[in-house]
Amino acid sequence: MPKPTLILAPGAWYPSSAFDPLIAQLAPHGYTCQTVSFPSIQQATEVQDLSADINAVRALVEAAVNASQEVIIVSHSWSGLPVNSALKGLSRVERQKEGREGGVTKLIFISAFLPDIGESLIGAFGGVPPEWYVMNVENATVTADDPYTLFFHDVPDGREWAKTLRPHAWATKNSPATGTAYVHIPAAYLLCEKDRAIPLFVQELMVEKARQKGASVETEKIQTAHTPWLVDPDRVATYIRMHAGEQV
């Protein structure tokens, strides 16, 4: 039986190449991996809302499922907003009801946002941006004031990884989510215990709120900060393979 296609969605500021070490662990086990290149990072000064990012996710997923592939989406951090907004009609259950093959079978979240419909990232923070946001008003972008400390302090070569981050469109922080795919598609959530950007208690609160809406979310903890696959790519790859149905 063919293995599911993996679509990996990076968090705010992260280039899609951040997933290269994880893909290097997954590809030898027969997984086709694709990464989302978000317009709000690639063309940060031009993006006005979440719609371009939502469309970027949907385009990759539609191409895969229309080729009758089963898909698992791995969503990191901020990308939970566009990912959960992009999947209407694309789950395997929905497509089976229409007599169509393929579809999204599972969502895997890594310290990712699980928004309500109509909720933005800033809204999830109570309407106040995190104090470590650094605004560029002229370009309408935002960066993190100390990305190494926030995202990579436990990562080998973490300071080099911090240099790969790019400004992110400020509009995407205030643009509301339009979907809650996690309610309708089985999900797994990797809780990052030492995360300084999205603390563990915030991750757990989002999972609990999702479950109260009827979501099926399995959880597991990992003793890393915000970017666990750069600390222990084999462990994270094994976690993904397990949720893809392998006996590992």
mmCIF file of C-alpha atoms in Angstrom:
data_model
loop_
_atom_site.group_PDB
_atom_site.id
_atom_site.type_symbol
_atom_site.label_atom_id
_atom_site.label_comp_id
_atom_site.label_asym_id
_atom_site.label_seq_id
_atom_site.Cartn_x
_atom_site.Cartn_y
_atom_site.Cartn_z
ATOM 1 C CA MET A 1 0.000 0.000 0.000
ATOM 2 C CA PRO A 2 1.453 3.404 -0.927
ATOM 3 C CA LYS A 3 2.574 5.569 1.935
ATOM 4 C CA PRO A 4 0.837 8.901 2.433
ATOM 5 C CA THR A 5 2.304 12.036 0.951
ATOM 6 C CA LEU A 6 3.651 14.355 3.636
ATOM 7 C CA ILE A 7 3.092 18.098 3.253
ATOM 8 C CA LEU A 8 5.145 20.126 5.716
ATOM 9 C CA ALA A 9 4.129 23.672 6.628
ATOM 10 C CA PRO A 10 6.756 25.841 8.388
ATOM 11 C CA GLY A 11 6.020 28.402 11.043
ATOM 12 C CA ALA A 12 6.319 32.165 10.739
ATOM 13 C CA TRP A 13 9.727 33.419 9.602
ATOM 14 C CA TYR A 14 10.994 29.888 8.826
ATOM 15 C CA PRO A 15 12.093 29.038 5.283
ATOM 16 C CA SER A 16 10.761 25.783 3.875
ATOM 17 C CA SER A 17 14.366 24.514 3.866
ATOM 18 C CA ALA A 18 14.168 24.296 7.660
ATOM 19 C CA PHE A 19 12.508 20.921 7.122
ATOM 20 C CA ASP A 20 15.420 19.510 5.095
ATOM 21 C CA PRO A 21 16.943 17.569 8.035
ATOM 22 C CA LEU A 22 13.549 16.006 8.773
ATOM 23 C CA ILE A 23 12.915 15.127 5.145
ATOM 24 C CA ALA A 24 16.339 13.481 5.059
ATOM 25 C CA GLN A 25 15.105 11.122 7.791
ATOM 26 C CA LEU A 26 11.737 10.421 6.149
ATOM 27 C CA ALA A 27 12.615 10.018 2.472
ATOM 28 C CA PRO A 28 14.599 6.768 2.908
ATOM 29 C CA HIS A 29 11.448 5.194 4.371
ATOM 30 C CA GLY A 30 9.533 5.805 1.173
ATOM 31 C CA TYR A 31 7.765 9.086 1.925
ATOM 32 C CA THR A 32 7.184 11.742 -0.682
ATOM 33 C CA CYS A 33 7.613 15.069 1.117
ATOM 34 C CA GLN A 34 6.572 18.521 -0.037
ATOM 35 C CA THR A 35 6.991 21.806 1.790
ATOM 36 C CA VAL A 36 4.798 24.875 1.683
ATOM 37 C CA SER A 37 6.472 28.121 0.623
ATOM 38 C CA PHE A 38 4.272 30.744 2.227
ATOM 39 C CA PRO A 39 3.759 34.013 0.326
ATOM 40 C CA SER A 40 3.711 35.903 3.633
ATOM 41 C CA ILE A 41 7.362 34.943 4.060
ATOM 42 C CA GLN A 42 8.493 34.804 0.432
ATOM 43 C CA GLN A 43 6.742 38.069 -0.537
ATOM 44 C CA ALA A 44 6.229 39.503 2.918
ATOM 45 C CA THR A 45 5.758 43.146 1.927
ATOM 46 C CA GLU A 46 2.996 42.336 -0.566
ATOM 47 C CA VAL A 47 0.668 40.126 1.489
ATOM 48 C CA GLN A 48 -2.471 41.746 2.930
ATOM 49 C CA ASP A 49 -4.153 38.831 4.752
ATOM 50 C CA LEU A 50 -4.069 35.046 5.148
ATOM 51 C CA SER A 51 -5.715 34.232 1.829
ATOM 52 C CA ALA A 52 -2.507 33.771 -0.171
ATOM 53 C CA ASP A 53 -1.081 31.457 2.486
ATOM 54 C CA ILE A 54 -4.319 29.477 2.686
ATOM 55 C CA ASN A 55 -4.279 29.105 -1.088
ATOM 56 C CA ALA A 56 -0.649 27.950 -1.026
ATOM 57 C CA VAL A 57 -1.550 25.091 1.327
ATOM 58 C CA ARG A 58 -4.699 24.198 -0.570
ATOM 59 C CA ALA A 59 -2.945 24.108 -3.943
ATOM 60 C CA LEU A 60 -0.421 21.512 -2.751
ATOM 61 C CA VAL A 61 -3.063 19.404 -1.017
ATOM 62 C CA GLU A 62 -5.511 19.521 -3.929
ATOM 63 C CA ALA A 63 -2.842 18.412 -6.384
ATOM 64 C CA ALA A 64 -2.000 15.421 -4.211
ATOM 65 C CA VAL A 65 -5.523 14.292 -3.387
ATOM 66 C CA ASN A 66 -6.698 14.763 -6.983
ATOM 67 C CA ALA A 67 -3.937 12.311 -7.873
ATOM 68 C CA SER A 68 -5.685 9.888 -5.472
ATOM 69 C CA GLN A 69 -2.982 10.255 -2.834
ATOM 70 C CA GLU A 70 -3.592 10.141 0.890
ATOM 71 C CA VAL A 71 -2.030 13.126 2.626
ATOM 72 C CA ILE A 72 -0.734 13.909 6.103
ATOM 73 C CA ILE A 73 0.001 17.546 6.857
ATOM 74 C CA VAL A 74 2.707 18.463 9.361
ATOM 75 C CA SER A 75 2.062 21.972 10.673
ATOM 76 C CA HIS A 76 4.513 23.975 12.759
ATOM 77 C CA SER A 77 3.682 26.989 14.931
ATOM 78 C CA TRP A 78 1.924 29.873 13.107
ATOM 79 C CA SER A 79 1.127 27.672 10.108
ATOM 80 C CA GLY A 80 -1.743 26.164 12.067
ATOM 81 C CA LEU A 81 -3.763 29.218 11.022
ATOM 82 C CA PRO A 82 -3.559 28.779 7.222
ATOM 83 C CA VAL A 83 -3.461 24.973 7.386
ATOM 84 C CA ASN A 84 -6.665 24.672 9.395
ATOM 85 C CA SER A 85 -8.321 27.169 7.059
ATOM 86 C CA ALA A 86 -7.304 25.452 3.809
ATOM 87 C CA LEU A 87 -8.818 21.985 3.906
ATOM 88 C CA LYS A 88 -12.588 22.233 3.430
ATOM 89 C CA GLY A 89 -13.733 19.288 1.352
ATOM 90 C CA LEU A 90 -10.275 17.718 1.204
ATOM 91 C CA SER A 91 -10.419 15.164 4.028
ATOM 92 C CA ARG A 92 -10.512 11.500 3.042
ATOM 93 C CA VAL A 93 -13.911 11.121 4.723
ATOM 94 C CA GLU A 94 -15.412 13.993 2.733
ATOM 95 C CA ARG A 95 -13.968 12.745 -0.547
ATOM 96 C CA GLN A 96 -15.135 9.157 0.069
ATOM 97 C CA LYS A 97 -18.691 10.443 0.469
ATOM 98 C CA GLU A 98 -18.353 11.906 -3.025
ATOM 99 C CA GLY A 99 -16.972 8.643 -4.396
ATOM 100 C CA ARG A 100 -13.486 10.105 -4.819
ATOM 101 C CA GLU A 101 -10.147 8.611 -3.843
ATOM 102 C CA GLY A 102 -7.426 10.313 -1.840
ATOM 103 C CA GLY A 103 -7.737 12.910 0.865
ATOM 104 C CA VAL A 104 -6.192 14.234 4.045
ATOM 105 C CA THR A 105 -6.090 11.458 6.627
ATOM 106 C CA LYS A 106 -4.308 13.160 9.531
ATOM 107 C CA LEU A 107 -2.976 16.448 10.808
ATOM 108 C CA ILE A 108 0.246 16.515 12.819
ATOM 109 C CA PHE A 109 0.864 19.687 14.794
ATOM 110 C CA ILE A 110 4.233 20.668 16.247
ATOM 111 C CA SER A 111 3.711 23.430 18.814
ATOM 112 C CA ALA A 112 1.165 24.816 16.357
ATOM 113 C CA PHE A 113 -1.801 27.153 16.692
ATOM 114 C CA LEU A 114 -5.279 25.633 16.755
ATOM 115 C CA PRO A 115 -7.414 28.693 16.067
ATOM 116 C CA ASP A 116 -11.150 29.235 16.344
ATOM 117 C CA ILE A 117 -12.920 30.429 13.224
ATOM 118 C CA GLY A 118 -12.578 34.201 13.197
ATOM 119 C CA GLU A 119 -9.579 34.156 15.533
ATOM 120 C CA SER A 120 -6.253 35.679 14.510
ATOM 121 C CA LEU A 121 -2.871 34.951 16.014
ATOM 122 C CA ILE A 122 -2.888 38.290 17.844
ATOM 123 C CA GLY A 123 -6.406 37.509 19.006
ATOM 124 C CA ALA A 124 -5.157 34.256 20.467
ATOM 125 C CA PHE A 125 -2.648 36.323 22.469
ATOM 126 C CA GLY A 126 -5.494 38.375 23.904
ATOM 127 C CA GLY A 127 -5.220 41.143 21.307
ATOM 128 C CA VAL A 128 -1.715 42.177 22.373
ATOM 129 C CA PRO A 129 1.340 41.185 20.309
ATOM 130 C CA PRO A 130 4.080 39.282 22.151
ATOM 131 C CA GLU A 131 6.670 41.656 23.592
ATOM 132 C CA TRP A 132 9.373 40.076 21.451
ATOM 133 C CA TYR A 133 7.756 41.143 18.180
ATOM 134 C CA VAL A 134 9.778 43.769 16.305
ATOM 135 C CA MET A 135 7.711 45.786 13.855
ATOM 136 C CA ASN A 136 8.880 47.363 10.620
ATOM 137 C CA VAL A 137 6.043 49.806 10.039
ATOM 138 C CA GLU A 138 7.311 50.957 6.652
ATOM 139 C CA ASN A 139 7.377 47.433 5.208
ATOM 140 C CA ALA A 140 4.439 46.112 7.272
ATOM 141 C CA THR A 141 6.530 43.180 8.472
ATOM 142 C CA VAL A 142 7.454 41.711 11.824
ATOM 143 C CA THR A 143 10.518 39.834 13.086
ATOM 144 C CA ALA A 144 11.534 38.267 16.387
ATOM 145 C CA ASP A 145 13.943 40.230 18.529
ATOM 146 C CA ASP A 146 16.092 37.213 19.526
ATOM 147 C CA PRO A 147 15.233 34.219 17.358
ATOM 148 C CA TYR A 148 18.109 32.126 18.658
ATOM 149 C CA THR A 149 16.876 32.336 22.251
ATOM 150 C CA LEU A 150 13.231 31.930 21.276
ATOM 151 C CA PHE A 151 13.416 29.151 18.706
ATOM 152 C CA PHE A 152 16.861 27.548 18.503
ATOM 153 C CA HIS A 153 18.645 27.721 21.855
ATOM 154 C CA ASP A 154 18.814 23.908 22.101
ATOM 155 C CA VAL A 155 19.562 23.317 18.411
ATOM 156 C CA PRO A 156 23.060 22.379 17.213
ATOM 157 C CA ASP A 157 24.194 25.288 15.039
ATOM 158 C CA GLY A 158 21.174 27.157 16.379
ATOM 159 C CA ARG A 159 22.704 30.568 15.713
ATOM 160 C CA GLU A 160 23.179 29.656 12.079
ATOM 161 C CA TRP A 161 19.586 28.503 11.810
ATOM 162 C CA ALA A 162 18.444 31.776 13.376
ATOM 163 C CA LYS A 163 20.109 33.627 10.478
ATOM 164 C CA THR A 164 17.871 31.797 7.979
ATOM 165 C CA LEU A 165 14.678 33.425 9.268
ATOM 166 C CA ARG A 166 12.988 36.123 7.216
ATOM 167 C CA PRO A 167 10.551 38.963 8.006
ATOM 168 C CA HIS A 168 6.908 37.944 8.043
ATOM 169 C CA ALA A 169 3.880 39.898 6.813
ATOM 170 C CA TRP A 170 2.286 41.660 9.777
ATOM 171 C CA ALA A 171 -1.161 41.270 8.187
ATOM 172 C CA THR A 172 -1.082 37.505 8.695
ATOM 173 C CA LYS A 173 -0.883 38.003 12.447
ATOM 174 C CA ASN A 174 -4.183 39.887 12.452
ATOM 175 C CA SER A 175 -6.033 38.020 9.714
ATOM 176 C CA PRO A 176 -8.651 35.600 11.080
ATOM 177 C CA ALA A 177 -8.696 31.861 10.537
ATOM 178 C CA THR A 178 -11.556 30.683 8.353
ATOM 179 C CA GLY A 179 -11.613 26.999 9.257
ATOM 180 C CA THR A 180 -11.047 24.448 11.990
ATOM 181 C CA ALA A 181 -9.874 21.388 10.094
ATOM 182 C CA TYR A 182 -8.621 19.858 13.354
ATOM 183 C CA VAL A 183 -12.248 19.336 14.414
ATOM 184 C CA HIS A 184 -12.994 17.148 11.389
ATOM 185 C CA ILE A 185 -9.683 15.391 10.685
ATOM 186 C CA PRO A 186 -7.878 13.173 13.238
ATOM 187 C CA ALA A 187 -4.908 14.987 14.710
ATOM 188 C CA ALA A 188 -1.730 14.425 16.680
ATOM 189 C CA TYR A 189 0.010 17.184 18.602
ATOM 190 C CA LEU A 190 3.675 17.099 19.584
ATOM 191 C CA LEU A 191 3.945 19.222 22.737
ATOM 192 C CA CYS A 192 7.310 20.958 23.087
ATOM 193 C CA GLU A 193 8.074 21.101 26.788
ATOM 194 C CA LYS A 194 10.859 23.700 26.673
ATOM 195 C CA ASP A 195 9.256 26.016 24.112
ATOM 196 C CA ARG A 196 9.940 29.688 24.850
ATOM 197 C CA ALA A 197 7.837 31.066 21.996
ATOM 198 C CA ILE A 198 4.609 29.140 22.663
ATOM 199 C CA PRO A 199 4.882 27.887 26.248
ATOM 200 C CA LEU A 200 3.779 24.365 27.062
ATOM 201 C CA PHE A 201 0.714 25.512 28.998
ATOM 202 C CA VAL A 202 -0.489 27.465 25.939
ATOM 203 C CA GLN A 203 -0.044 24.418 23.723
ATOM 204 C CA GLU A 204 -1.976 22.283 26.201
ATOM 205 C CA LEU A 205 -4.736 24.885 26.489
ATOM 206 C CA MET A 206 -5.210 24.924 22.714
ATOM 207 C CA VAL A 207 -5.425 21.131 22.631
ATOM 208 C CA GLU A 208 -7.991 21.118 25.429
ATOM 209 C CA LYS A 209 -10.114 23.748 23.670
ATOM 210 C CA ALA A 210 -9.952 21.704 20.470
ATOM 211 C CA ARG A 211 -11.106 18.581 22.304
ATOM 212 C CA GLN A 212 -14.013 20.506 23.798
ATOM 213 C CA LYS A 213 -15.129 21.229 20.223
ATOM 214 C CA GLY A 214 -15.123 17.496 19.514
ATOM 215 C CA ALA A 215 -11.646 17.199 18.002
ATOM 216 C CA SER A 216 -9.727 13.949 18.260
ATOM 217 C CA VAL A 217 -6.200 14.984 19.229
ATOM 218 C CA GLU A 218 -3.522 12.566 20.434
ATOM 219 C CA THR A 219 -0.646 14.173 22.307
ATOM 220 C CA GLU A 220 2.946 13.317 23.062
ATOM 221 C CA LYS A 221 5.614 15.416 24.741
ATOM 222 C CA ILE A 222 9.169 16.031 23.640
ATOM 223 C CA GLN A 223 11.783 17.713 25.819
ATOM 224 C CA THR A 224 12.848 20.347 23.328
ATOM 225 C CA ALA A 225 12.178 23.967 22.512
ATOM 226 C CA HIS A 226 10.253 25.306 19.515
ATOM 227 C CA THR A 227 12.033 23.406 16.717
ATOM 228 C CA PRO A 228 12.289 19.768 17.828
ATOM 229 C CA TRP A 229 13.168 18.203 14.464
ATOM 230 C CA LEU A 230 16.418 20.209 14.401
ATOM 231 C CA VAL A 231 17.315 18.839 17.837
ATOM 232 C CA ASP A 232 16.328 15.208 17.284
ATOM 233 C CA PRO A 233 15.238 14.634 13.668
ATOM 234 C CA ASP A 234 15.165 10.864 14.076
ATOM 235 C CA ARG A 235 12.744 11.081 17.015
ATOM 236 C CA VAL A 236 10.407 13.455 15.185
ATOM 237 C CA ALA A 237 10.586 11.378 11.999
ATOM 238 C CA THR A 238 9.690 8.272 13.999
ATOM 239 C CA TYR A 239 6.747 10.139 15.528
ATOM 240 C CA ILE A 240 5.485 11.071 12.056
ATOM 241 C CA ARG A 241 6.004 7.553 10.709
ATOM 242 C CA MET A 242 4.020 6.126 13.623
ATOM 243 C CA HIS A 243 1.101 8.439 12.880
ATOM 244 C CA ALA A 244 1.363 7.500 9.206
ATOM 245 C CA GLY A 245 0.539 3.947 10.239
ATOM 246 C CA GLU A 246 3.974 2.332 10.439
ATOM 247 C CA GLN A 247 4.905 -0.080 13.194
ATOM 248 C CA VAL A 248 8.023 1.652 14.533
#
